[in-house]
Coordinates of C-alpha atoms in Angstrom, one line a residue:
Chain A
X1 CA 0.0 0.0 0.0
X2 CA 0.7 3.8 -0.4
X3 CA 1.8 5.8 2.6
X4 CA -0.5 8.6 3.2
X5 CA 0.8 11.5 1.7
X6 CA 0.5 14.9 2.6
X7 CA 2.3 17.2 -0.5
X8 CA 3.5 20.8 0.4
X9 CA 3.0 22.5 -2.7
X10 CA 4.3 25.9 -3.9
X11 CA 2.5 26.9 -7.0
X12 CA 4.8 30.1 -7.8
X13 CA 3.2 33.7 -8.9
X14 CA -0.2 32.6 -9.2
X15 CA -0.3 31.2 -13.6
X16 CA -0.5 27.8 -14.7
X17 CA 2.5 28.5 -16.7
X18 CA 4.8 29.6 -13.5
X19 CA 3.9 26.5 -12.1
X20 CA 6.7 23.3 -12.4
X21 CA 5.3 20.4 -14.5
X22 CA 5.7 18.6 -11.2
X23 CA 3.3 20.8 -9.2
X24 CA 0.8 20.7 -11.6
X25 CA 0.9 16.7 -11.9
X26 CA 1.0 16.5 -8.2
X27 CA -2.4 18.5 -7.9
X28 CA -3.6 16.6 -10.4
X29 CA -3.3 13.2 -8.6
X30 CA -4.2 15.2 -5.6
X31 CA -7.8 14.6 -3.9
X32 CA -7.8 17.2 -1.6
X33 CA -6.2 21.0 -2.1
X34 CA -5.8 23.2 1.0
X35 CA -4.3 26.7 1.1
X36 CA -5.4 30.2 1.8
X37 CA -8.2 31.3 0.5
X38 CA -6.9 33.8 -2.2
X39 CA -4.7 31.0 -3.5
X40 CA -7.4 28.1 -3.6
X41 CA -9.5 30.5 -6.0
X42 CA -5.8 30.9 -8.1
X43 CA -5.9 27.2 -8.5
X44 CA -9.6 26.1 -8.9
X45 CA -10.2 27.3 -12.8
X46 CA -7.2 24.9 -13.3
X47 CA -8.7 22.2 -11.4
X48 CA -12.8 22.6 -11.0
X49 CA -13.2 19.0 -9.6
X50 CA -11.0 19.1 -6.4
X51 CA -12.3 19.3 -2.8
X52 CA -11.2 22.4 -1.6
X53 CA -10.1 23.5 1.8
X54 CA -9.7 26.9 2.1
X55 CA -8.9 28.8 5.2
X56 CA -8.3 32.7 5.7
X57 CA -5.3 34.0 6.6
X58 CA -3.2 33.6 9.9
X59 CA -5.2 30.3 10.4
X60 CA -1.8 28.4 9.5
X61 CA -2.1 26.2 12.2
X62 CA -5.4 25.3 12.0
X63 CA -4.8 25.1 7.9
X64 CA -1.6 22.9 8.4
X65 CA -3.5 20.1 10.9
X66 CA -6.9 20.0 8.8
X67 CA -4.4 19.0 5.5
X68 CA -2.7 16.4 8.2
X69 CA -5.7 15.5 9.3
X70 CA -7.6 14.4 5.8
X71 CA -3.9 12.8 4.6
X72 CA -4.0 10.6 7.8
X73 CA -8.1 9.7 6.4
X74 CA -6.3 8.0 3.7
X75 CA -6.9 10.5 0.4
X76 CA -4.1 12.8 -1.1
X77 CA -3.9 16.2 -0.1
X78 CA -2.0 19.1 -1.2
X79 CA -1.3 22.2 1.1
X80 CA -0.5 25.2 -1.4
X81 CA 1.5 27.8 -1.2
X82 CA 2.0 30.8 -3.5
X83 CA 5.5 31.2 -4.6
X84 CA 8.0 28.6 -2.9
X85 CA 6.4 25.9 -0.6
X86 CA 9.6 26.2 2.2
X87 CA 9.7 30.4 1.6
X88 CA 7.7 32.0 4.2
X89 CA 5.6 28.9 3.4
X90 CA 4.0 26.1 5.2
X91 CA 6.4 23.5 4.6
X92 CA 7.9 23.9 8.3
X93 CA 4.7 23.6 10.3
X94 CA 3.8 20.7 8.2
X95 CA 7.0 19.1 9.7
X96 CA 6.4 20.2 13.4
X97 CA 3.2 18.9 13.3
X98 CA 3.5 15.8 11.5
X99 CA 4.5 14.2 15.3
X100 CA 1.0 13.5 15.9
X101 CA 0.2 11.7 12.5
X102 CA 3.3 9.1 12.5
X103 CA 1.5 7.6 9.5
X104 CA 1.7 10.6 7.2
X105 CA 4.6 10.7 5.3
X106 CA 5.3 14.9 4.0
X107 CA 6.8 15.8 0.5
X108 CA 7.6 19.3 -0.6
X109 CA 7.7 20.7 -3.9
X110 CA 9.7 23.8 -5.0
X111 CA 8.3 26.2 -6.4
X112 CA 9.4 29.9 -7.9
X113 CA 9.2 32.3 -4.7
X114 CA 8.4 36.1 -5.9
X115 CA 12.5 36.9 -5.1
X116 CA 13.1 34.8 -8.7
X117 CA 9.7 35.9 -10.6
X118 CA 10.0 39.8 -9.7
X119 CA 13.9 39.9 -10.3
X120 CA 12.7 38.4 -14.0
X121 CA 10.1 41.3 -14.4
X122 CA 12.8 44.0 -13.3
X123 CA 15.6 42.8 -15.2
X124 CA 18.2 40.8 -13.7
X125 CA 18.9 42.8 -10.0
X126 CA 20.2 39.3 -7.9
X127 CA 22.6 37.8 -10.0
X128 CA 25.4 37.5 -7.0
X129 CA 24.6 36.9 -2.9
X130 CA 21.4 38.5 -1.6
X131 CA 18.9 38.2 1.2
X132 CA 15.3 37.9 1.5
X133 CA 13.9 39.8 4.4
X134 CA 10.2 40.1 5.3
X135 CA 9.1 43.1 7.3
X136 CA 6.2 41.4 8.9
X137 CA 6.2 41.7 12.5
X138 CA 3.8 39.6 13.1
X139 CA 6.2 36.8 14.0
X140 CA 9.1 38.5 14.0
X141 CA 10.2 41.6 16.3
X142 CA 10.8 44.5 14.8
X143 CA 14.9 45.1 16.0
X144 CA 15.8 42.1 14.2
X145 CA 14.4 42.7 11.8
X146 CA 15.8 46.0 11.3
X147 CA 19.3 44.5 12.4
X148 CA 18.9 42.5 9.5
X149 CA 18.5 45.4 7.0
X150 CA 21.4 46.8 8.5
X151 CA 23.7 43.5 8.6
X152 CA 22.7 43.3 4.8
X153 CA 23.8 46.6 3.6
X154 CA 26.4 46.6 5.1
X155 CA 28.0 43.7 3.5
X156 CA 27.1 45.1 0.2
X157 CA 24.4 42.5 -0.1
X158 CA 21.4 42.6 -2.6
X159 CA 17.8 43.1 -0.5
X160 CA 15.0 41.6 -1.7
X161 CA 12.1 42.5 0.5
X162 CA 9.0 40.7 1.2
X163 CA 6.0 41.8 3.0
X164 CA 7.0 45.5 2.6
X165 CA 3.2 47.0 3.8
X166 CA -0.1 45.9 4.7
X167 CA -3.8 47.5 5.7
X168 CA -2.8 47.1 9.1
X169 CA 1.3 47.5 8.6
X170 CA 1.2 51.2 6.8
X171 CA 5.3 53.1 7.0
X172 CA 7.3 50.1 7.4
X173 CA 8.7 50.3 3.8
X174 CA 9.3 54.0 4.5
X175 CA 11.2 53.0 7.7
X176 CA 13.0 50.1 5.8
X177 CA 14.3 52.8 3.7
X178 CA 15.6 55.4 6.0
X179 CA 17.2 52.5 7.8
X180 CA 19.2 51.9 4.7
X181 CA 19.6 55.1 3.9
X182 CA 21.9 55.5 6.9
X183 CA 24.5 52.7 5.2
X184 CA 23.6 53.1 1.5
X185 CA 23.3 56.0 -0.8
X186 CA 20.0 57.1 -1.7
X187 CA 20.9 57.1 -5.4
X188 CA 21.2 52.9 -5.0
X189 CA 18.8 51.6 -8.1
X190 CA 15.8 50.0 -6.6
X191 CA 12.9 47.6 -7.5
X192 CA 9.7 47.0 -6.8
X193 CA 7.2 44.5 -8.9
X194 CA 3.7 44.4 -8.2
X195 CA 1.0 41.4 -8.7
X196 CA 3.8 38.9 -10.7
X197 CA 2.0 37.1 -13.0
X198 CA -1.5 38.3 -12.5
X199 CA -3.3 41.0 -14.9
X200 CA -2.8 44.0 -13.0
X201 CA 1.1 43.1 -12.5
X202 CA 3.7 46.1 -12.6
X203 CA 7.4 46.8 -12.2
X204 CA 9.2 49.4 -11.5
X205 CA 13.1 50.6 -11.5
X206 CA 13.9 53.4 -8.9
X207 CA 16.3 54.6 -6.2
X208 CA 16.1 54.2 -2.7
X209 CA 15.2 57.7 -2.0
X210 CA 12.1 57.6 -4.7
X211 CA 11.4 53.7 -3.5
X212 CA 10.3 55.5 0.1
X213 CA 7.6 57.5 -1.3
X214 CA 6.2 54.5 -3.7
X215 CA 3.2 52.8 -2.6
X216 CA 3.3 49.2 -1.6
X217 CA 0.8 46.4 -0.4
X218 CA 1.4 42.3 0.6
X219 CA 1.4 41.8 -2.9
X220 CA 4.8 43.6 -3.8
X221 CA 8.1 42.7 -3.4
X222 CA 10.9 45.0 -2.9
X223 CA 14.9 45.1 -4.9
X224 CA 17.1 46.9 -3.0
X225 CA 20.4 47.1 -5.3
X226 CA 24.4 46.5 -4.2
X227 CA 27.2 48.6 -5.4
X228 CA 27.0 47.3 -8.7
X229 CA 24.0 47.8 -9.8
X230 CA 22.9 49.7 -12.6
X231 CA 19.8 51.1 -14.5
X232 CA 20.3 50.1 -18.0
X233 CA 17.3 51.2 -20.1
X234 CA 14.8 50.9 -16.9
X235 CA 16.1 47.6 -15.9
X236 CA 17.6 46.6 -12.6
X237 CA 20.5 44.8 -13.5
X238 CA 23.5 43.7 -10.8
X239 CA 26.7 43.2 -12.5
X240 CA 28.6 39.9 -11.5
X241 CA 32.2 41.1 -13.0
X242 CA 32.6 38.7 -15.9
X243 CA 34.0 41.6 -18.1
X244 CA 37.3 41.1 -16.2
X245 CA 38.0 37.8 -17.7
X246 CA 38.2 39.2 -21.1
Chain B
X1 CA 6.4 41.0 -37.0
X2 CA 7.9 40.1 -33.7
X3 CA 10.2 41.6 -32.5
X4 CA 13.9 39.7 -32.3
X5 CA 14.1 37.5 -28.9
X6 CA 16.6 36.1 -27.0
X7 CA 15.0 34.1 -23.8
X8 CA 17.4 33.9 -20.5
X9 CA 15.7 30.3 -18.7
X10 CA 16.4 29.0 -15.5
X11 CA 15.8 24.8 -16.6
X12 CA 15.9 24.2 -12.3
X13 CA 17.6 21.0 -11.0
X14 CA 17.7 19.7 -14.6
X15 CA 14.9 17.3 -14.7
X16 CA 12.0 17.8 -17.2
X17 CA 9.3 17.8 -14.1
X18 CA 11.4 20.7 -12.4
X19 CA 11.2 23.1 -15.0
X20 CA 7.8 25.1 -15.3
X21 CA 6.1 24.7 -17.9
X22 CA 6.6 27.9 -19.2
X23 CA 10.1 27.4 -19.7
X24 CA 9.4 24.1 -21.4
X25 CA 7.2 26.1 -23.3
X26 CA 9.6 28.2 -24.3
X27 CA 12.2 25.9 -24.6
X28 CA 9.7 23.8 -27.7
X29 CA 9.1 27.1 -29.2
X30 CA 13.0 28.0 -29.6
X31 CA 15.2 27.2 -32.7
X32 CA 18.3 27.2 -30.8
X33 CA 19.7 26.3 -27.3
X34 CA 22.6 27.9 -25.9
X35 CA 24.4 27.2 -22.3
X36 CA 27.4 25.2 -20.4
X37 CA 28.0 22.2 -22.2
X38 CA 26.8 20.1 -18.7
X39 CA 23.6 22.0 -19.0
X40 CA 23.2 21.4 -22.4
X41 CA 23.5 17.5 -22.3
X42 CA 20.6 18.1 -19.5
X43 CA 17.8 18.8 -22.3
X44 CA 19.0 17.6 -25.2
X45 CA 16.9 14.2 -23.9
X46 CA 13.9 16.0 -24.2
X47 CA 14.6 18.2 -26.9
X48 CA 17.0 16.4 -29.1
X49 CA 15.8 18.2 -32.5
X50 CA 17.1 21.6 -31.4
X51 CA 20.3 23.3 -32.8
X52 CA 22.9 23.7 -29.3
X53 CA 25.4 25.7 -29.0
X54 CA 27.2 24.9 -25.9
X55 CA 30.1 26.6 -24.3
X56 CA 32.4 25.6 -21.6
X57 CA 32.5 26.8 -17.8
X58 CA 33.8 30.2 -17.3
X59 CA 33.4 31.1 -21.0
X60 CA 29.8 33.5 -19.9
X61 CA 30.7 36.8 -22.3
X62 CA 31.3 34.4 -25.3
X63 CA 28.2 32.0 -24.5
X64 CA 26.1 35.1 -24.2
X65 CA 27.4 37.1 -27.1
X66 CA 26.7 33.9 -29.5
X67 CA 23.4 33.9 -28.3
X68 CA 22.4 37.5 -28.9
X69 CA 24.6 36.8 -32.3
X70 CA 22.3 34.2 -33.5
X71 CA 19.0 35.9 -31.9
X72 CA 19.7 39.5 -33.5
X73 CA 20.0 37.2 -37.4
X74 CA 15.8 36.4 -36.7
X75 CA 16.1 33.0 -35.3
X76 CA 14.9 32.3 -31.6
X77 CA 17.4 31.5 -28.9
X78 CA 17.1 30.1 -25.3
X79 CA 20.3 30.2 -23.1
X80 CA 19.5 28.1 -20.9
X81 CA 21.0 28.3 -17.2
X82 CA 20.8 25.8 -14.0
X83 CA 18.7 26.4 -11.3
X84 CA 17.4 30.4 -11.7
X85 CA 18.2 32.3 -15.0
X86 CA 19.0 35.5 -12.5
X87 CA 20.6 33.4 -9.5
X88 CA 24.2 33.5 -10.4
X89 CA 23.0 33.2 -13.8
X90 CA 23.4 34.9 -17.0
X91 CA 20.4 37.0 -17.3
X92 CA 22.5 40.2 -16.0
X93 CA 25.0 39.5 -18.7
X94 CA 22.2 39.5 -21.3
X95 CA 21.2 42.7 -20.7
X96 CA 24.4 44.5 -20.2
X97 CA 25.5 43.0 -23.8
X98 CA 22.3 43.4 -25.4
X99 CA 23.7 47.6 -26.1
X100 CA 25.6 46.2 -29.3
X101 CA 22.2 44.2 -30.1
X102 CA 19.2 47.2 -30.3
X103 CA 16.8 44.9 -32.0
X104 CA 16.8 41.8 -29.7
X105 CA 14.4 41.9 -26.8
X106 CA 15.6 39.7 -23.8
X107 CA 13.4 38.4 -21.8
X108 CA 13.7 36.3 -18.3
X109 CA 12.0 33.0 -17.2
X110 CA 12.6 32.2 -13.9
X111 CA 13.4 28.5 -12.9
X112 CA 13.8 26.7 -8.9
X113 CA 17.0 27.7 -7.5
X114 CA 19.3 24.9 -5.5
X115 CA 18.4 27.1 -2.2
X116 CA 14.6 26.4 -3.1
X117 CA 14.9 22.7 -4.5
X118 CA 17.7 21.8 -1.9
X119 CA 15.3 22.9 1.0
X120 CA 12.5 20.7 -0.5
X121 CA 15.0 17.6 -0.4
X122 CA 16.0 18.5 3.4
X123 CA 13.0 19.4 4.7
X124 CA 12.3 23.3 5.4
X125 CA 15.4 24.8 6.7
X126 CA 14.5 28.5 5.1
X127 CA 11.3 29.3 5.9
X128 CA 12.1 33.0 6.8
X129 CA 14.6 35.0 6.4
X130 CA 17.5 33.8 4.6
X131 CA 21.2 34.8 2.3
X132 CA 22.7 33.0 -0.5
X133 CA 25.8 33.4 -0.6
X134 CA 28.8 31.8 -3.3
X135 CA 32.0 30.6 -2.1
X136 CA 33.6 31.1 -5.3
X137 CA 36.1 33.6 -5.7
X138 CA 36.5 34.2 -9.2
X139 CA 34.8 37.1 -9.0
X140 CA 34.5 38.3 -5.8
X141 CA 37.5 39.1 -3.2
X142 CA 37.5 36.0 -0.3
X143 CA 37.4 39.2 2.2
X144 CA 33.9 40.3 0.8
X145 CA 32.9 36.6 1.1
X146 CA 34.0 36.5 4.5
X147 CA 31.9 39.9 5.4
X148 CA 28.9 38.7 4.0
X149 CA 29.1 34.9 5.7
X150 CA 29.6 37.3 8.9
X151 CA 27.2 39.5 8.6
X152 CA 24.5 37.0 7.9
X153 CA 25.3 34.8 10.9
X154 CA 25.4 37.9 13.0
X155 CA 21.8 38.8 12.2
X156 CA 21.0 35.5 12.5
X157 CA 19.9 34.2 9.0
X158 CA 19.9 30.8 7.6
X159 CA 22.3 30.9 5.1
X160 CA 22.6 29.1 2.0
X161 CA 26.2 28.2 0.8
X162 CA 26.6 28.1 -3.3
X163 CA 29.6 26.7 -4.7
X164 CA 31.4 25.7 -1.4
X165 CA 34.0 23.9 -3.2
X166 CA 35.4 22.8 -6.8
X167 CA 38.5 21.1 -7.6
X168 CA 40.5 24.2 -7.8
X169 CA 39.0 25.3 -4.5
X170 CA 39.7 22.8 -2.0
X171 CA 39.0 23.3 1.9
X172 CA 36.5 26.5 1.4
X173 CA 33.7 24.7 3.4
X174 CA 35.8 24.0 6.4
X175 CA 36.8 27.5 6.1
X176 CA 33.2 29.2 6.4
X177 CA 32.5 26.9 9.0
X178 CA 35.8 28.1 10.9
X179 CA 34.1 31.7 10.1
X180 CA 30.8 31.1 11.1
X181 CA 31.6 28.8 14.1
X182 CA 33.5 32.4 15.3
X183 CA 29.8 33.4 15.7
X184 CA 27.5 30.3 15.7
X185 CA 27.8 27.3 17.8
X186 CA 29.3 23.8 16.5
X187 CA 26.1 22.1 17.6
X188 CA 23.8 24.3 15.0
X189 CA 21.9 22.3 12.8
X190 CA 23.1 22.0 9.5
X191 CA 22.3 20.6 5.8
X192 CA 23.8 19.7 2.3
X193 CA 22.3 18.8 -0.7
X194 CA 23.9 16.9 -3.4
X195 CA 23.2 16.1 -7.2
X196 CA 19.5 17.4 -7.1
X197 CA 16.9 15.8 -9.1
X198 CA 20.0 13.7 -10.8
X199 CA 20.6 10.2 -10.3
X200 CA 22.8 10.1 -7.6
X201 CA 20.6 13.0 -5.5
X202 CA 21.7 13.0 -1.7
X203 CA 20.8 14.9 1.4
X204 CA 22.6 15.0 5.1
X205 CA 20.9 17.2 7.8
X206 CA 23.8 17.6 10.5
X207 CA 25.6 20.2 12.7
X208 CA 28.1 23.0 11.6
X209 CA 30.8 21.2 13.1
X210 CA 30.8 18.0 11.7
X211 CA 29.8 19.6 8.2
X212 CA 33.7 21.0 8.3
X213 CA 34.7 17.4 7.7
X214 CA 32.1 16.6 5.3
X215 CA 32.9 16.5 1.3
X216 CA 31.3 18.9 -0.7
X217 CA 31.7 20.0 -5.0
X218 CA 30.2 22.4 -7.3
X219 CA 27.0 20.1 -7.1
X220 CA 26.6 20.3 -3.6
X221 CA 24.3 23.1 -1.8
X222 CA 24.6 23.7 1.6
X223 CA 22.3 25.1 4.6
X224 CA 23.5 26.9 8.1
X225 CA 20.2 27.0 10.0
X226 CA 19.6 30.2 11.9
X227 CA 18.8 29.9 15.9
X228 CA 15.5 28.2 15.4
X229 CA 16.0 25.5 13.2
X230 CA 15.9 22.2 15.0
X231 CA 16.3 18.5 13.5
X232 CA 13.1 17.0 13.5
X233 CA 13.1 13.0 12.9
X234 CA 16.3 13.8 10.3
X235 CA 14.7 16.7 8.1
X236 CA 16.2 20.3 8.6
X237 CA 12.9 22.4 10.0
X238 CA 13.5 26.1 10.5
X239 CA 10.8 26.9 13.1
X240 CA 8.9 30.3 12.6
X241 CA 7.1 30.4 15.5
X242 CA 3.4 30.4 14.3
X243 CA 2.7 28.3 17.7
X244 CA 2.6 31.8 19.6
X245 CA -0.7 32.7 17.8
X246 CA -2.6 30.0 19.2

């Protein structure tokens, strides 16, 4: 027989098309698909005959044991999550709490997190080392994250920001900025692409000083340039120094 | 008419089920595939009708210059990178060379990056806040290196470890450990990833100390947990602490 089978899916930016073959197979043979519900309506014109479970967010918990709790039933389920499963994702929890279902056996599939699907909308602004910081305090307190910021600009590290604002988190890309601003100039090209892969999706190529004036929500994600990047006919594009083996 | 294209794809791991299908897509649509001869031999499997030009490490400019060449003469081109197109890849390249080329349009598709697919394979050692950062110096002074692995483990981020070692580089792990262990305790939970989606795919979650000893190559990924990330039943789970909300 089958173990029971929980899959931790991530779907990337939202489009069929961004998704890997293998997510799209393993929500195929999937009974069951469980995520948030913005994400669950992403998925269902793709696959109309699921079950869905669909819970709102900040029920993670909750969301993670009902996905458990139907794989340990016997049926295949798939917990999604936008972007990369194990990024900000519910890959983790599905391990903690896996303890109580011995019999459930939990696979994760990749998928492309916004830091890869932005960066291919602005240009090319990762290219060498860089960090993914959220700026969501909701789990997180606020001085590391801002020691983060700072640890990251100072080693000349790319910054690509998630979770910049939301309704109830309005000023914290502002503050992100003026953080940075104390290390970095405020000249530094910056990036910030909104709604990947959905019809409303935007980019834009900045600097850090303009980037703290421009609007952001939970659906935009945040570039924050090194030293060698450049704006090169409105893209954000981080030079990695191969013209020196020439 | 449409206008000349050259597409930059990240193929991921480098099985056929790891790519999205957009960059299969776009791989079927192309007359011509371009990348490191390793990469290269990857597809040309599943698309063995294509035209290849492939190039040997460290020869980037050339590779990329070739592919604008034969993109800019009306004929469409896919160079084709491992893992991301924009993670240590040779999007940025594209679009600093694309000057001499004012008719070719370049455009990104983003692929699953070894930090993303490595994760899955180990469990969910990212989760939140996290830096990649290459051991390679070829391009990039071994002081700069030794900032950033600083910097990171000072802020307490997992980090992810890109080309710890080659055969020209020998002993470049045990170095970063000897780095990070200046700041992080032997006993932290660590991870490497081998071979991904290939063959001879292997994962080892252990501790920062004893991954000084262990053998690593340019195929090999590796993971420094951050404070939180525990070893649960031999998976690498970074906790983010969505227990507190209950």
């Amino acid at each position: 027989m089958d173990s029971k089978k929980l899959y931790v899916v991530g779907i990337g930016p939202g489009s069929e098309e961004d998704m890997t073959i293998r997510a799209r197979n393993t929500l195929e043979k999937s009974d069951v698909i469980c995520g948030y519900t913005v994400y669950c309506d992403l998925v269902k014109p793709i696959f109309p005959d699921k079950e869905y479970i669909s819970t709102p967010m900040m029920g993670e918990e909750k969301r993670v044991l009902l996905a458990l709790k139907r794989a340990d039933e016997g049926v295949t389920v798939s917990l999604i999550c936008s972007g990369d499963a194990g990024v900000y994702g519910m890959s983790g929890l599905a391990f903690e709490l896996k303890k109580d279902f011995p019999e459930v056996e939990v696979e994760v599939i990749p998928g492309v997190t916004a830091a890869l699907s932005g960066a291919a909308l602005l240009g090319a602004p990762l290219i060498h080392d860089f960090c993914l910081i959220s700026l969501s305090d909701r789990l997180t307190k606020i001085e590391l994250i801002e020691k983060r910021l700072k640890a990251a600009a100072s080693a000349d590290m790319v910054i690509v920001i998630y979770n910049p604002e939301s309704k109830s988190r309005k000023g914290y890309l502002a503050h992100a900025c003026d953080i940075l601003m104390e290390i970095i100039p405020g000249e530094r090209v910056c990036g910030i692409a909104k709604n990947i892969a959905r019809a409303d999706e935007e980019s834009l190529v900045t600097t850090l000083e303009k980037l703290k004036e421009t609007p952001a929500d939970m659906f935009s994600t945040v570039f924050i340039g090194n030293s060698s990047t450049k704006n090169i006919g409105d893209m954000m594009v981080t030079l990695r120094g191969y013209k020196s083996e020439l």
